[in-house]
Amino acid sequence: MSSMEHPVFSLSTKPDMRPRRYERGGNWIEISPSRYGIATVHDRDVLIYCISQCMAALNEGRQVQRSMRFKAYDLLVATNRQTSGRGYELLKDALRRLQGTQIETNLRQGGKEYFKIFGLVESAQIVRETRDGRMLDVEITLSDWVWDAIENNNVLTMSRQYFQLRKPLERRLYELARKHCGMQPEWKIGLDTLREKCGSGSTDKEFRRLIGKIIVDDEQHDHMPDYTFTIEGDNVVVRPKRLIDEQLPLPNLSSLHLKGDTYDAARRAAPGWDVHHLETEWRSWVVDKGIAVKDADRHFVSFCKKRGPYR
DNA sequence: AACGTTCCTCGGTCGGATTC
DNA sequence: GAATCCGACCGAGGAACGTT
């Protein structure tokens, strides 16, 4: 939740070396980059994955520790990333940025003021299990900040669609909506304040344009999870989307027609899942994102594989 | 299944061009 | 002259296919 409040993560896709400082009512927080730049909204996926693993363990009554280990492959799949060699290099970069990004803050509690400095993760290591370098285990030790949040149950659930948002600004918008709007019928915010909260480096005009584009895109494709956004004057208004019971009829694209035995392959790829439900999910995803599918059958099966281990 | 390679597309930013 | 639009840039992510 704290990371949703202030723009801790960079929206930029290039290395972001600009330090930030935010102040509000005597409290301040400063974020400074290492030589790898500030952690990006995509790097945040790693933290979200760690947190969700922890929460899942807690819900099942298992013990959790600050230091956690998991398969790099699982993380990459769960966060909708590629699992190629470059995928692992990008993961390394993400860990570098997460570890290197320094956060300084003053906290006031019980009449005392604390000065605190920490990284987003305390340490991270990658362990190669086999001689040929496959089956990479990642071990991450969470920082106090993240750990405290988990212990105090100070985390919010996020839509699984979140990982499919590619635009950093879209992700940030969703986070803010999730944090500030929640279940309220409406949340209004000025464009300039929103720009600050997003941590965008764009000018006011440019920012207005980018937001406008996302809103128009959403009107056409309905890809933003849970919330709708509209611009009213100099304000952006956020409202929760109504739950849609019925699947909207989708254009009947012949290129997305599936063969009979593809369904069997899909069932094997994602045991326990309703294949036809997966199919509608897959279709709307493909249509929304405008993905050019060459081989519908193969594409769908690999989509199912990604869904397979996660409920 | 778990990677590597290749080629392609897309995003935020910046600065220049265009329109009003 | 300003507000707005547009395109280059660069680094990142995605898809398909190849390899072990």
CSV table of C-alpha atoms (C1' of nucleotides) in Angstrom, one decimal:
chain,number,residue,atom,x,y,z
A,1,MET,CA,0.0,0.0,0.0
A,2,SER,CA,2.8,2.4,0.8
A,3,SER,CA,4.3,1.9,-2.7
A,4,MET,CA,0.9,2.6,-4.1
A,5,GLU,CA,0.7,5.9,-2.3
A,6,HIS,CA,3.9,7.5,-3.6
A,7,PRO,CA,5.5,6.9,-6.9
A,8,VAL,CA,8.3,4.8,-5.7
A,9,PHE,CA,8.8,3.1,-9.0
A,10,SER,CA,9.9,4.7,-12.2
A,11,LEU,CA,7.5,4.9,-15.2
A,12,SER,CA,10.4,5.2,-17.6
A,13,THR,CA,11.6,2.3,-19.7
A,14,LYS,CA,15.1,3.8,-19.8
A,15,PRO,CA,17.4,3.9,-16.8
A,16,ASP,CA,15.9,6.6,-14.6
A,17,MET,CA,18.5,8.5,-12.6
A,18,ARG,CA,16.3,11.2,-11.2
A,19,PRO,CA,16.1,11.2,-7.4
A,20,ARG,CA,12.7,12.0,-5.9
A,21,ARG,CA,11.4,13.5,-2.8
A,22,TYR,CA,7.9,13.7,-1.5
A,23,GLU,CA,6.6,15.6,1.5
A,24,ARG,CA,3.3,15.6,3.2
A,25,GLY,CA,2.5,17.0,6.6
A,26,GLY,CA,5.9,16.8,8.1
A,27,ASN,CA,6.6,13.3,6.7
A,28,TRP,CA,8.9,12.9,3.8
A,29,ILE,CA,10.2,10.1,1.7
A,30,GLU,CA,13.2,10.2,-0.7
A,31,ILE,CA,14.0,7.7,-3.4
A,32,SER,CA,17.4,7.6,-5.0
A,33,PRO,CA,18.7,5.4,-7.7
A,34,SER,CA,21.8,3.3,-7.8
A,35,ARG,CA,23.9,3.3,-10.9
A,36,TYR,CA,21.3,0.9,-12.4
A,37,GLY,CA,18.6,3.5,-12.0
A,38,ILE,CA,15.4,3.5,-10.0
A,39,ALA,CA,13.4,0.3,-9.9
A,40,THR,CA,10.6,0.4,-12.6
A,41,VAL,CA,7.0,-0.5,-12.4
A,42,HIS,CA,7.9,-3.8,-14.1
A,43,ASP,CA,10.5,-4.6,-11.4
A,44,ARG,CA,7.6,-4.2,-9.0
A,45,ASP,CA,6.2,-7.5,-10.4
A,46,VAL,CA,9.0,-9.3,-8.5
A,47,LEU,CA,7.9,-7.8,-5.2
A,48,ILE,CA,4.2,-8.5,-6.0
A,49,TYR,CA,5.1,-12.1,-6.7
A,50,CYS,CA,7.0,-12.4,-3.4
A,51,ILE,CA,4.2,-10.9,-1.5
A,52,SER,CA,1.5,-13.0,-3.1
A,53,GLN,CA,3.6,-16.1,-2.4
A,54,CYS,CA,3.9,-15.1,1.3
A,55,MET,CA,0.2,-14.3,1.5
A,56,ALA,CA,-0.7,-17.7,0.0
A,57,ALA,CA,1.5,-19.4,2.5
A,58,LEU,CA,-0.1,-17.5,5.4
A,59,ASN,CA,-3.5,-18.4,4.2
A,60,GLU,CA,-2.6,-22.0,4.2
A,61,GLY,CA,-1.3,-21.7,7.7
A,62,ARG,CA,2.3,-22.2,6.7
A,63,GLN,CA,5.2,-20.3,8.2
A,64,VAL,CA,6.8,-17.6,6.1
A,65,GLN,CA,10.3,-16.2,6.4
A,66,ARG,CA,11.8,-12.9,5.2
A,67,SER,CA,14.1,-14.9,3.0
A,68,MET,CA,12.3,-16.9,0.4
A,69,ARG,CA,13.2,-19.1,-2.5
A,70,PHE,CA,11.4,-20.0,-5.7
A,71,LYS,CA,12.0,-21.0,-9.2
A,72,ALA,CA,12.8,-18.2,-11.5
A,73,TYR,CA,10.7,-19.9,-14.2
A,74,ASP,CA,7.6,-19.8,-12.0
A,75,LEU,CA,8.1,-16.1,-11.4
A,76,LEU,CA,8.5,-15.3,-15.1
A,77,VAL,CA,5.4,-17.2,-16.1
A,78,ALA,CA,3.3,-15.8,-13.3
A,79,THR,CA,4.2,-12.3,-14.2
A,80,ASN,CA,3.5,-12.8,-17.9
A,81,ARG,CA,7.1,-12.5,-19.0
A,82,GLN,CA,9.2,-14.5,-21.4
A,83,THR,CA,11.3,-17.4,-20.1
A,84,SER,CA,14.1,-17.1,-22.6
A,85,GLY,CA,17.7,-16.3,-21.7
A,86,ARG,CA,17.0,-12.7,-22.0
A,87,GLY,CA,14.1,-13.1,-19.6
A,88,TYR,CA,16.5,-14.2,-17.0
A,89,GLU,CA,18.9,-11.3,-17.8
A,90,LEU,CA,16.0,-8.9,-17.4
A,91,LEU,CA,15.2,-10.5,-14.1
A,92,LYS,CA,18.8,-10.0,-12.9
A,93,ASP,CA,18.6,-6.3,-14.0
A,94,ALA,CA,15.3,-6.0,-12.1
A,95,LEU,CA,16.9,-7.5,-8.9
A,96,ARG,CA,19.8,-5.1,-9.3
A,97,ARG,CA,17.5,-2.1,-9.5
A,98,LEU,CA,15.3,-3.4,-6.6
A,99,GLN,CA,18.3,-3.9,-4.4
A,100,GLY,CA,20.0,-0.7,-5.4
A,101,THR,CA,17.1,1.7,-5.1
A,102,GLN,CA,17.5,3.5,-1.8
A,103,ILE,CA,14.5,4.8,0.2
A,104,GLU,CA,15.0,7.3,3.0
A,105,THR,CA,12.2,8.4,5.2
A,106,ASN,CA,11.3,9.9,8.5
A,107,LEU,CA,8.6,8.2,10.5
A,108,ARG,CA,6.8,9.7,13.5
A,109,GLN,CA,5.5,7.2,15.9
A,110,GLY,CA,4.7,7.7,19.6
A,111,GLY,CA,6.3,11.2,19.8
A,112,LYS,CA,9.6,9.9,18.4
A,113,GLU,CA,11.0,10.5,15.0
A,114,TYR,CA,12.8,7.7,13.2
A,115,PHE,CA,15.2,8.1,10.3
A,116,LYS,CA,15.2,5.0,8.2
A,117,ILE,CA,17.1,4.0,5.1
A,118,PHE,CA,16.6,0.8,3.1
A,119,GLY,CA,16.4,-0.8,-0.3
A,120,LEU,CA,13.4,-2.5,-1.7
A,121,VAL,CA,14.9,-5.9,-1.3
A,122,GLU,CA,17.7,-6.5,1.1
A,123,SER,CA,19.5,-9.1,-0.9
A,124,ALA,CA,18.9,-11.4,-3.9
A,125,GLN,CA,20.8,-14.4,-5.2
A,126,ILE,CA,20.4,-16.7,-8.0
A,127,VAL,CA,21.4,-20.3,-7.6
A,128,ARG,CA,22.1,-22.6,-10.5
A,129,GLU,CA,21.0,-26.1,-9.7
A,130,THR,CA,22.5,-28.1,-12.6
A,131,ARG,CA,25.7,-28.2,-14.5
A,132,ASP,CA,24.2,-26.8,-17.7
A,133,GLY,CA,22.8,-23.8,-15.8
A,134,ARG,CA,19.2,-24.7,-16.0
A,135,MET,CA,16.6,-24.7,-13.2
A,136,LEU,CA,17.5,-21.4,-11.7
A,137,ASP,CA,16.5,-20.8,-8.1
A,138,VAL,CA,16.1,-17.3,-6.9
A,139,GLU,CA,16.4,-16.4,-3.3
A,140,ILE,CA,15.2,-13.0,-2.2
A,141,THR,CA,15.4,-11.5,1.2
A,142,LEU,CA,12.7,-8.9,1.6
A,143,SER,CA,13.5,-5.6,3.2
A,144,ASP,CA,11.9,-4.5,6.5
A,145,TRP,CA,9.6,-2.2,4.7
A,146,VAL,CA,8.0,-5.0,2.6
A,147,TRP,CA,8.2,-7.4,5.4
A,148,ASP,CA,6.4,-5.1,7.9
A,149,ALA,CA,3.7,-4.6,5.3
A,150,ILE,CA,3.1,-8.3,5.1
A,151,GLU,CA,3.2,-8.9,8.8
A,152,ASN,CA,0.7,-6.1,9.4
A,153,ASN,CA,-1.5,-7.4,6.6
A,154,ASN,CA,-1.1,-4.1,4.9
A,155,VAL,CA,-1.3,-5.4,1.4
A,156,LEU,CA,-4.1,-5.1,-1.2
A,157,THR,CA,-5.1,-7.8,-3.7
A,158,MET,CA,-4.8,-6.8,-7.3
A,159,SER,CA,-6.5,-8.0,-10.4
A,160,ARG,CA,-4.6,-10.8,-12.2
A,161,GLN,CA,-5.1,-8.7,-15.3
A,162,TYR,CA,-2.6,-6.3,-13.8
A,163,PHE,CA,0.3,-8.2,-15.2
A,164,GLN,CA,-1.2,-7.9,-18.7
A,165,LEU,CA,-1.0,-4.1,-18.6
A,166,ARG,CA,2.0,-3.2,-20.6
A,167,LYS,CA,1.9,0.6,-20.3
A,168,PRO,CA,3.7,1.6,-17.1
A,169,LEU,CA,1.3,4.5,-16.8
A,170,GLU,CA,-1.7,2.1,-17.1
A,171,ARG,CA,-0.3,0.1,-14.2
A,172,ARG,CA,0.3,3.1,-12.1
A,173,LEU,CA,-3.3,4.4,-12.8
A,174,TYR,CA,-4.7,1.1,-11.7
A,175,GLU,CA,-2.7,1.1,-8.5
A,176,LEU,CA,-3.8,4.5,-7.6
A,177,ALA,CA,-7.4,3.6,-8.4
A,178,ARG,CA,-7.1,0.5,-6.4
A,179,LYS,CA,-5.6,2.4,-3.4
A,180,HIS,CA,-7.7,5.5,-3.4
A,181,CYS,CA,-11.0,4.6,-5.0
A,182,GLY,CA,-11.3,1.1,-3.6
A,183,MET,CA,-15.0,0.3,-3.4
A,184,GLN,CA,-16.2,3.9,-3.3
A,185,PRO,CA,-18.5,4.9,-6.1
A,186,GLU,CA,-16.2,7.7,-7.3
A,187,TRP,CA,-12.8,9.2,-6.8
A,188,LYS,CA,-11.8,12.5,-8.3
A,189,ILE,CA,-8.3,13.9,-8.7
A,190,GLY,CA,-6.7,16.9,-10.4
A,191,LEU,CA,-4.6,16.1,-13.4
A,192,ASP,CA,-1.5,17.9,-12.0
A,193,THR,CA,-1.8,16.0,-8.7
A,194,LEU,CA,-2.3,12.8,-10.6
A,195,ARG,CA,0.8,13.5,-12.6
A,196,GLU,CA,2.8,13.9,-9.3
A,197,LYS,CA,1.3,10.7,-7.9
A,198,CYS,CA,2.2,8.8,-11.0
A,199,GLY,CA,5.7,10.1,-10.9
A,200,SER,CA,5.6,11.0,-14.6
A,201,GLY,CA,8.4,13.1,-16.1
A,202,SER,CA,6.1,14.4,-18.8
A,203,THR,CA,4.9,17.9,-19.1
A,204,ASP,CA,1.3,18.7,-18.1
A,205,LYS,CA,0.1,18.7,-21.7
A,206,GLU,CA,2.0,15.5,-22.6
A,207,PHE,CA,0.6,13.8,-19.5
A,208,ARG,CA,-2.9,14.9,-20.3
A,209,ARG,CA,-2.5,13.4,-23.8
A,210,LEU,CA,-1.1,10.1,-22.5
A,211,ILE,CA,-4.0,9.8,-20.0
A,212,GLY,CA,-6.5,10.7,-22.7
A,213,LYS,CA,-5.1,8.0,-24.9
A,214,ILE,CA,-5.4,5.3,-22.2
A,215,ILE,CA,-9.0,6.4,-21.6
A,216,VAL,CA,-9.9,6.2,-25.2
A,217,ASP,CA,-8.2,2.8,-25.6
A,218,ASP,CA,-10.1,1.5,-22.6
A,219,GLU,CA,-13.4,2.7,-24.0
A,220,GLN,CA,-12.7,0.7,-27.1
A,221,HIS,CA,-11.1,-2.4,-25.7
A,222,ASP,CA,-12.1,-2.4,-22.0
A,223,HIS,CA,-8.7,-3.6,-20.9
A,224,MET,CA,-8.3,-1.7,-17.6
A,225,PRO,CA,-9.2,-4.0,-14.8
A,226,ASP,CA,-11.9,-3.0,-12.2
A,227,TYR,CA,-12.1,0.7,-12.9
A,228,THR,CA,-13.2,3.2,-15.5
A,229,PHE,CA,-11.5,6.6,-16.0
A,230,THR,CA,-12.9,9.8,-17.5
A,231,ILE,CA,-11.5,13.2,-17.9
A,232,GLU,CA,-13.8,16.0,-16.7
A,233,GLY,CA,-12.2,19.4,-17.1
A,234,ASP,CA,-8.9,19.3,-15.2
A,235,ASN,CA,-10.0,16.3,-13.2
A,236,VAL,CA,-9.8,12.6,-13.7
A,237,VAL,CA,-12.7,10.7,-12.3
A,238,VAL,CA,-12.4,7.0,-11.3
A,239,ARG,CA,-15.3,4.7,-10.9
A,240,PRO,CA,-15.4,1.0,-10.3
A,241,LYS,CA,-16.6,-1.0,-13.2
A,242,ARG,CA,-19.8,-2.9,-12.7
A,243,LEU,CA,-19.4,-6.6,-12.6
A,244,ILE,CA,-20.3,-8.0,-15.9
A,245,ASP,CA,-22.1,-11.3,-15.6
A,246,GLU,CA,-22.4,-12.1,-19.2
A,247,GLN,CA,-19.5,-12.5,-21.6
A,248,LEU,CA,-19.7,-9.9,-24.3
A,249,PRO,CA,-20.2,-11.4,-27.8
A,250,LEU,CA,-16.8,-11.3,-29.5
A,251,PRO,CA,-16.1,-10.9,-33.2
A,252,ASN,CA,-16.0,-14.3,-34.7
A,253,LEU,CA,-12.5,-14.3,-36.0
A,254,SER,CA,-11.9,-17.3,-38.2
A,255,SER,CA,-8.1,-17.1,-37.5
A,256,LEU,CA,-9.0,-17.9,-33.8
A,257,HIS,CA,-10.9,-21.1,-34.7
A,258,LEU,CA,-9.6,-24.1,-32.8
A,259,LYS,CA,-9.4,-27.7,-33.9
A,260,GLY,CA,-11.1,-30.4,-31.9
A,261,ASP,CA,-8.0,-32.1,-30.5
A,262,THR,CA,-6.6,-28.7,-29.4
A,263,TYR,CA,-9.1,-28.9,-26.5
A,264,ASP,CA,-7.6,-32.2,-25.4
A,265,ALA,CA,-4.1,-30.7,-25.5
A,266,ALA,CA,-5.4,-27.7,-23.6
A,267,ARG,CA,-6.9,-29.9,-20.9
A,268,ARG,CA,-3.5,-31.6,-20.5
A,269,ALA,CA,-1.7,-28.2,-20.3
A,270,ALA,CA,-4.1,-26.8,-17.7
A,271,PRO,CA,-5.5,-29.7,-15.6
A,272,GLY,CA,-8.5,-28.8,-13.6
A,273,TRP,CA,-9.4,-25.7,-15.6
A,274,ASP,CA,-12.5,-25.2,-17.6
A,275,VAL,CA,-11.1,-25.2,-21.1
A,276,HIS,CA,-14.0,-23.3,-22.6
A,277,HIS,CA,-13.7,-20.6,-20.0
A,278,LEU,CA,-10.0,-20.4,-20.8
A,279,GLU,CA,-10.9,-20.1,-24.4
A,280,THR,CA,-13.1,-17.0,-23.9
A,281,GLU,CA,-10.4,-15.5,-21.7
A,282,TRP,CA,-7.8,-16.2,-24.4
A,283,ARG,CA,-10.0,-14.8,-27.1
A,284,SER,CA,-10.7,-11.5,-25.4
A,285,TRP,CA,-7.0,-11.2,-24.4
A,286,VAL,CA,-5.9,-11.7,-28.0
A,287,VAL,CA,-8.5,-9.3,-29.4
A,288,ASP,CA,-7.9,-6.7,-26.7
A,289,LYS,CA,-4.2,-6.7,-27.2
A,290,GLY,CA,-4.4,-7.0,-30.9
A,291,ILE,CA,-2.0,-9.9,-30.9
A,292,ALA,CA,-1.4,-11.3,-34.3
A,293,VAL,CA,-1.9,-15.0,-34.0
A,294,LYS,CA,-0.4,-17.2,-36.7
A,295,ASP,CA,-1.1,-20.6,-35.3
A,296,ALA,CA,-4.2,-20.3,-33.1
A,297,ASP,CA,-4.0,-23.9,-31.8
A,298,ARG,CA,-0.4,-23.7,-30.6
A,299,HIS,CA,-1.0,-20.2,-29.2
A,300,PHE,CA,-4.0,-21.3,-27.2
A,301,VAL,CA,-2.2,-24.3,-25.8
A,302,SER,CA,0.8,-22.2,-24.6
A,303,PHE,CA,-1.7,-19.7,-23.1
A,304,CYS,CA,-3.2,-22.6,-21.2
A,305,LYS,CA,0.2,-23.8,-20.0
A,306,LYS,CA,0.9,-20.4,-18.6
A,307,ARG,CA,-2.4,-20.5,-16.7
A,308,GLY,CA,-1.9,-24.1,-15.7
A,309,PRO,CA,-0.1,-24.1,-12.3
A,310,TYR,CA,-1.9,-21.0,-11.0
A,311,ARG,CA,-5.3,-20.8,-9.5
B,1,DA,C1',10.4,-28.8,-20.2
B,2,DA,C1',13.8,-25.3,-20.1
B,3,DC,C1',16.1,-22.6,-22.2
B,4,DG,C1',18.4,-19.5,-26.5
B,5,DT,C1',17.7,-16.7,-30.9
B,6,DT,C1',15.7,-13.7,-33.8
B,7,DC,C1',12.8,-10.4,-35.2
B,8,DC,C1',9.2,-7.4,-34.2
B,9,DT,C1',6.4,-4.0,-31.7
B,10,DC,C1',5.5,-0.7,-28.2
B,11,DG,C1',6.1,3.0,-24.5
B,12,DG,C1',7.8,7.5,-22.3
B,13,DT,C1',10.5,11.2,-23.2
B,14,DC,C1',12.3,15.0,-25.7
B,15,DG,C1',12.4,18.3,-28.9
B,16,DG,C1',11.0,20.0,-33.2
B,17,DA,C1',6.9,21.0,-36.2
B,18,DT,C1',2.2,22.4,-36.9
B,19,DT,C1',-2.0,24.5,-35.8
B,20,DC,C1',-4.9,27.9,-33.8
C,1,DG,C1',2.9,33.3,-29.3
C,2,DA,C1',0.8,29.4,-27.2
C,3,DA,C1',-1.2,25.1,-27.3
C,4,DT,C1',-1.1,20.9,-29.4
C,5,DC,C1',0.6,17.4,-32.3
C,6,DC,C1',4.1,14.4,-34.1
C,7,DG,C1',8.1,11.6,-34.8
C,8,DA,C1',12.8,10.0,-33.6
C,9,DC,C1',15.1,7.5,-30.0
C,10,DC,C1',16.3,3.8,-27.1
C,11,DG,C1',15.4,0.4,-24.3
C,12,DA,C1',12.1,-2.8,-23.0
C,13,DG,C1',8.6,-6.6,-23.8
C,14,DG,C1',6.3,-10.2,-27.0
C,15,DA,C1',5.9,-14.0,-30.4
C,16,DA,C1',7.6,-17.7,-32.9
C,17,DC,C1',10.7,-21.0,-33.5
C,18,DG,C1',15.1,-23.5,-32.7
C,19,DT,C1',18.0,-26.3,-29.5
C,20,DT,C1',19.2,-29.4,-25.8
